[in-house]
Coordinates of C-alpha atoms in Angstrom, one line a residue:
M201 CA 55.5 261.2 82.8
A202 CA 51.9 262.6 82.8
Q203 CA 49.8 261.6 79.9
K204 CA 48.8 264.4 77.5
H205 CA 45.1 265.4 77.8
P206 CA 43.1 264.5 74.6
V207 CA 42.3 268.2 74.1
H208 CA 46.0 268.9 73.3
E209 CA 46.6 265.9 71.1
V210 CA 47.2 266.5 67.3
P211 CA 45.5 264.0 65.0
P212 CA 47.4 262.8 61.9
A213 CA 47.2 265.3 59.1
P214 CA 44.6 263.5 56.8
K215 CA 42.3 262.8 59.8
L216 CA 42.8 266.4 61.1
A217 CA 41.8 267.8 57.7
V218 CA 38.6 265.7 57.4
L219 CA 37.5 266.4 61.0
S220 CA 38.2 270.2 60.6
L221 CA 36.2 270.3 57.4
Q222 CA 33.3 268.6 59.2
H223 CA 33.3 271.4 61.7
V224 CA 33.3 274.0 58.9
L225 CA 30.2 272.3 57.3
A226 CA 28.3 272.3 60.6
F227 CA 29.2 275.9 61.2
Y228 CA 29.0 277.4 57.7
A229 CA 25.2 278.1 57.4
G230 CA 25.0 279.7 60.8
A231 CA 28.1 281.9 60.0
V232 CA 26.9 283.3 56.7
I233 CA 23.3 283.8 57.7
V234 CA 24.2 286.8 59.8
P235 CA 25.8 289.0 57.1
L236 CA 23.1 287.9 54.7
L237 CA 20.2 289.0 57.0
I238 CA 21.9 292.3 57.8
A239 CA 22.7 293.0 54.2
S240 CA 19.1 292.2 53.2
S241 CA 17.6 294.5 55.8
L242 CA 20.0 297.3 55.2
K243 CA 19.5 297.1 51.4
L244 CA 23.2 296.5 50.7
D245 CA 24.2 295.8 47.1
A246 CA 25.6 292.4 45.9
Q247 CA 29.3 293.5 46.0
T248 CA 29.0 294.8 49.6
T249 CA 27.2 291.7 50.7
I250 CA 30.0 289.5 49.2
H251 CA 32.6 291.6 51.0
L252 CA 30.7 291.2 54.3
I253 CA 30.5 287.4 53.9
N254 CA 34.2 287.1 53.1
A255 CA 35.2 289.4 55.9
D256 CA 33.0 287.4 58.3
L257 CA 34.6 284.0 57.3
F258 CA 38.1 285.5 57.4
T259 CA 37.6 286.9 60.9
C260 CA 35.8 283.8 62.1
G261 CA 38.9 281.8 61.2
I262 CA 41.1 284.2 63.2
A263 CA 38.7 284.3 66.1
T264 CA 38.6 280.5 66.2
L265 CA 42.4 280.3 66.3
I266 CA 42.4 282.9 69.1
Q267 CA 40.0 280.8 71.2
S268 CA 41.4 277.3 70.5
V269 CA 45.1 278.0 70.3
G270 CA 45.2 281.0 72.6
I271 CA 47.3 284.2 73.0
T272 CA 49.3 283.8 76.2
K273 CA 47.4 282.1 79.0
Y274 CA 45.0 285.1 79.4
V275 CA 43.3 285.1 76.0
G276 CA 41.7 282.0 74.6
V277 CA 40.3 279.0 76.6
R278 CA 42.2 276.4 74.5
L279 CA 39.3 274.0 74.0
P280 CA 37.8 272.6 70.8
I281 CA 35.6 275.6 70.3
I282 CA 34.5 277.3 67.0
Q283 CA 33.9 281.1 67.0
G284 CA 31.2 282.6 64.9
V285 CA 29.0 285.7 64.6
T286 CA 26.3 285.8 67.3
T287 CA 22.8 285.9 65.9
T288 CA 21.8 287.9 69.1
A289 CA 23.4 290.9 67.5
V290 CA 21.4 290.8 64.2
A291 CA 18.3 292.8 65.2
P292 CA 20.3 295.5 67.2
I293 CA 22.7 295.9 64.3
I294 CA 19.9 296.4 61.8
A295 CA 18.2 298.9 64.2
I296 CA 21.5 300.9 64.6
G297 CA 22.0 301.0 60.8
L298 CA 18.4 302.1 60.1
A299 CA 18.5 304.7 62.9
V300 CA 21.6 306.5 61.7
T301 CA 20.3 306.6 58.1
N302 CA 16.7 307.5 58.8
G303 CA 15.5 304.2 57.6
E304 CA 17.4 304.3 54.3
G305 CA 20.1 301.8 55.1
G306 CA 22.9 301.3 52.6
N307 CA 26.6 301.5 53.1
A308 CA 26.2 304.7 55.1
A309 CA 24.9 302.6 57.9
L310 CA 28.0 300.6 58.4
P311 CA 30.5 303.0 60.1
A312 CA 28.1 303.5 63.1
I313 CA 27.6 299.7 63.3
Y314 CA 31.3 299.1 63.4
G315 CA 31.9 301.9 65.9
S316 CA 29.4 300.2 68.3
I317 CA 31.0 296.8 67.7
I318 CA 34.5 298.1 68.5
V319 CA 33.3 299.6 71.8
A320 CA 31.5 296.4 72.7
G321 CA 34.6 294.4 72.0
L322 CA 36.7 296.6 74.3
F323 CA 34.0 296.4 77.0
T324 CA 33.9 292.6 76.8
F325 CA 37.7 292.3 77.0
F326 CA 38.0 294.4 80.1
A327 CA 34.9 293.2 81.8
A328 CA 35.8 289.5 81.4
P329 CA 37.6 289.0 84.8
Y330 CA 34.7 290.5 86.7
F331 CA 31.9 288.9 84.8
A332 CA 32.0 285.5 86.6
R333 CA 31.1 287.3 89.9
L334 CA 27.9 288.6 88.3
L335 CA 26.6 285.3 86.8
R336 CA 24.3 284.7 89.8
F337 CA 22.3 287.8 88.6
F338 CA 21.6 286.1 85.2
P339 CA 19.5 283.0 85.9
P340 CA 18.3 281.0 82.9
V341 CA 14.9 282.5 83.1
V342 CA 16.4 286.0 82.5
T343 CA 18.8 285.2 79.7
G344 CA 16.3 282.9 78.1
T345 CA 13.6 285.6 78.1
V346 CA 16.0 288.1 76.5
L347 CA 17.1 285.6 73.8
L348 CA 13.5 284.8 73.1
V349 CA 12.6 288.5 72.6
M350 CA 15.6 289.0 70.3
G351 CA 14.8 285.9 68.4
T352 CA 11.2 286.9 67.8
T353 CA 12.4 290.2 66.4
L354 CA 14.1 288.3 63.6
L355 CA 10.7 286.9 62.5
S356 CA 9.9 290.2 60.7
V357 CA 13.2 290.1 58.9
S358 CA 12.4 286.6 57.7
A359 CA 8.9 287.5 56.8
N360 CA 10.1 290.3 54.6
D361 CA 12.4 287.9 52.8
F362 CA 9.5 285.6 52.0
V363 CA 7.9 288.1 49.6
N364 CA 9.0 290.7 47.0
Y365 CA 11.9 288.4 46.1
A366 CA 12.0 289.7 42.5
V367 CA 9.7 291.6 40.2
D368 CA 9.4 288.7 37.8
I369 CA 8.9 286.0 40.5
P370 CA 5.3 285.6 41.8
D371 CA 4.8 285.9 45.5
V372 CA 3.3 282.4 45.6
T373 CA 6.6 281.1 44.3
A374 CA 8.6 283.0 46.9
L375 CA 6.4 281.6 49.6
A376 CA 6.9 278.1 48.2
Y377 CA 10.7 278.6 48.5
G378 CA 10.4 279.9 52.0
F379 CA 8.1 277.3 53.4
G380 CA 9.8 274.5 51.4
T381 CA 13.2 275.4 52.9
L382 CA 11.7 275.6 56.4
G383 CA 10.0 272.2 55.9
A384 CA 13.3 270.6 54.7
I385 CA 15.2 271.9 57.8
V386 CA 12.5 270.7 60.2
L387 CA 12.4 267.2 58.5
V388 CA 16.2 266.8 58.5
Q389 CA 16.4 267.8 62.2
R390 CA 13.5 265.5 63.0
F391 CA 14.5 262.3 61.2
F392 CA 18.3 262.5 61.0
K393 CA 20.7 262.1 63.9
G394 CA 24.4 262.7 64.3
F395 CA 26.3 264.9 61.8
L396 CA 23.4 265.2 59.3
G397 CA 21.2 266.6 62.0
T398 CA 23.7 269.3 62.8
I399 CA 23.8 270.5 59.2
A400 CA 20.0 270.7 58.7
V401 CA 20.2 274.5 58.0
L402 CA 22.9 274.0 55.5
V403 CA 20.9 271.2 53.8
G404 CA 17.9 273.6 53.6
L405 CA 19.9 276.5 52.1
V406 CA 21.7 274.3 49.5
G407 CA 18.5 272.5 48.6
G408 CA 16.4 275.6 48.1
T409 CA 19.1 277.3 46.1
L410 CA 19.6 274.3 43.8
V411 CA 15.9 274.3 43.1
A412 CA 16.0 278.0 42.3
L413 CA 19.0 277.4 40.0
F414 CA 17.3 274.6 38.0
R415 CA 14.1 276.7 37.7
G416 CA 16.0 279.8 36.6
D417 CA 14.8 281.8 39.6
L418 CA 18.2 283.1 40.8
A419 CA 18.5 286.9 40.9
A420 CA 20.3 288.1 37.7
D421 CA 22.3 290.7 39.5
K422 CA 23.6 288.2 42.0
V423 CA 24.6 285.7 39.3
Q424 CA 26.4 288.6 37.5
A425 CA 28.1 289.5 40.8
F426 CA 29.4 285.9 41.0
H427 CA 30.9 286.1 37.5
D428 CA 32.4 289.5 38.3
A429 CA 34.0 288.3 41.7
G430 CA 37.8 288.1 41.6
A431 CA 39.9 285.1 42.4
L432 CA 41.5 286.4 45.6
S433 CA 40.7 289.4 47.9
V434 CA 41.6 290.2 51.5
T435 CA 39.4 292.5 53.5
T436 CA 41.2 295.6 54.8
P437 CA 40.6 297.5 58.1
F438 CA 37.9 300.3 57.9
Y439 CA 36.9 299.2 54.4
F440 CA 33.6 301.1 54.7
G441 CA 35.1 304.2 56.3
I442 CA 36.2 305.5 59.7
P443 CA 33.9 304.1 62.5
V444 CA 31.3 306.4 63.9
F445 CA 30.4 306.1 67.6
T446 CA 26.8 306.8 68.8
L447 CA 25.8 306.5 72.4
T448 CA 22.6 304.4 71.7
G449 CA 24.5 302.2 69.3
C450 CA 27.3 301.5 71.7
L451 CA 25.0 300.8 74.6
S452 CA 22.8 298.4 72.5
M453 CA 25.9 296.4 71.4
I454 CA 27.2 296.3 75.0
I455 CA 23.9 294.8 76.1
V456 CA 24.2 292.2 73.3
M457 CA 27.7 291.3 74.5
I458 CA 26.6 290.9 78.1
I459 CA 24.0 288.3 76.9
T460 CA 26.7 286.8 74.6
M461 CA 29.0 286.5 77.6
V462 CA 26.4 284.4 79.4
E463 CA 26.1 282.2 76.3
T464 CA 29.8 281.8 76.0
T465 CA 30.1 280.9 79.6
G466 CA 27.5 278.1 79.2
D467 CA 29.3 276.8 76.0
V468 CA 32.6 276.7 77.8
F469 CA 31.2 274.8 80.7
A470 CA 29.5 272.4 78.3
T471 CA 32.7 271.8 76.3
G472 CA 34.7 271.3 79.5
E473 CA 32.2 268.6 80.6
I474 CA 32.4 266.9 77.2
V475 CA 36.2 266.7 77.2
N476 CA 36.5 266.0 81.0
K477 CA 38.3 269.2 81.8
R478 CA 37.5 271.2 84.9
I479 CA 36.6 274.8 84.0
T480 CA 37.8 277.5 86.4
K481 CA 37.1 281.2 86.6
N482 CA 40.4 281.8 84.8
D483 CA 39.2 279.7 81.9
I484 CA 36.0 281.7 81.7
S485 CA 37.9 284.9 81.8
A486 CA 40.3 283.7 79.0
A487 CA 37.3 282.6 76.8
L488 CA 35.5 286.0 77.3
R489 CA 38.7 287.9 76.6
A490 CA 38.9 286.0 73.4
D491 CA 35.4 287.0 72.6
G492 CA 36.3 290.6 73.3
V493 CA 39.4 290.5 71.1
S494 CA 37.5 288.8 68.3
T495 CA 34.6 291.3 68.5
L496 CA 37.1 294.2 68.4
L497 CA 38.7 292.6 65.4
G498 CA 35.3 292.2 63.8
G499 CA 34.7 295.9 64.2
L500 CA 38.1 296.7 62.6
M501 CA 37.8 294.1 59.8
N502 CA 34.2 294.8 58.6
S503 CA 32.6 291.9 60.5
F504 CA 30.4 291.5 63.5
P505 CA 30.4 290.4 67.3
Y506 CA 31.7 286.9 68.0
T507 CA 30.9 284.1 70.4
C508 CA 31.2 280.3 70.7
F509 CA 29.1 278.3 68.3
A510 CA 26.8 275.9 70.2
Q511 CA 26.2 273.6 67.2
N512 CA 29.9 272.9 67.1
V513 CA 29.9 272.1 70.8
G514 CA 27.2 269.6 70.0
L515 CA 29.4 268.2 67.2
V516 CA 32.3 267.6 69.7
R517 CA 29.9 265.6 71.8
I518 CA 28.6 263.6 68.8
T519 CA 32.0 262.8 67.3
R520 CA 33.9 262.5 70.7
V521 CA 36.9 264.2 69.0
Q522 CA 38.3 266.3 71.8
S523 CA 41.4 267.9 70.1
R524 CA 41.4 271.6 70.1
W525 CA 43.7 271.4 67.0
V526 CA 40.7 270.2 65.0
A527 CA 39.0 273.5 65.8
A528 CA 42.2 275.3 64.9
G529 CA 42.2 273.4 61.6
A530 CA 38.6 274.6 60.9
G531 CA 39.8 278.1 61.6
A532 CA 42.5 277.8 59.0
I533 CA 40.0 276.6 56.4
M534 CA 37.7 279.5 57.2
I535 CA 40.6 282.0 56.6
V536 CA 41.2 280.4 53.2
L537 CA 37.4 280.7 52.4
G538 CA 37.5 284.3 53.5
I539 CA 40.0 285.3 50.8
L540 CA 38.0 283.7 48.0
P541 CA 35.3 286.2 46.7
K542 CA 33.8 283.4 44.6
A543 CA 32.9 281.6 47.8
G544 CA 31.1 284.6 49.2
A545 CA 29.4 285.3 45.8
I546 CA 28.0 281.7 45.9
V547 CA 26.5 282.3 49.3
N548 CA 25.1 285.7 48.1
M549 CA 23.1 283.9 45.4
I550 CA 20.9 282.2 48.0
P551 CA 17.4 283.5 47.2
A552 CA 15.9 285.8 49.8
P553 CA 12.9 283.5 50.6
V554 CA 15.2 280.5 51.0
L555 CA 17.2 282.6 53.5
G556 CA 14.0 283.6 55.2
G557 CA 12.9 280.0 55.5

């Protein structure tokens, strides 16, 4: 009888729970930063921000289950892969939201954003089988340049978070929080290896927020939003209204997803190498279809576009735990976190300059 591949083995329940939680910790900061950055730039209130965080985590969990467990053999690559919101989409999403509201932002920006995400998800799903044939037109120098440009556009978002944190907090204090957080992240990444190195961003966010808590510098409205948050809440489709479809918005998000498809392809090949599993065109198509379904679901469920999270691919390499059911367990944990508004409210309390750092 053929031996079961380690990818399909199910660890004992206690070990599975610990390993899954480890993936959530490595993933968490990268997941929640996207809705926080978008909410900050679009001037969304605390309650809306909390809802976006919870919707993101809830949909991340479902997306991870789709990718790791699979839906038939055509959707989901069935590897130990965690799905999360792509940071590539942050700047275009902010631009779409500001464009449709003449720079005002607010909740009125969200229907057009979700309309473009829905279209991009459908595009990704149907383009998946053909995309592998086009990979030769996207050498690393092209995709790297585009990612660099999109990454540098986020610098202005971070810079805005460094100052004007609160009317009663001096700018020099805000700058100290921002650069202090940045320094902590760099130091952890530089001097710590293994798992600690993978959660450097989480360490910076938690550390900066704890300092602000002890100094009494947390925003009063965000603290009140934490107290007001309910015990349980599940996001509902079209919570912010019926999606609005704009041509420029849809085209922008399709371009984002084309770049994301290249990124996903690289992550799938890297994961296949780690777990000693040969990756075929069918595997790539299944992974990209999962991205498409997850992104479509994000547009319906008040979240954002999805892709494989590279830091979790690195964690698979570090831990040498190859089971896809560990990733599925992480997805289940994220779904639970996504229905706990208090969890989203805690994240919402992260000071803006700490987030900027």
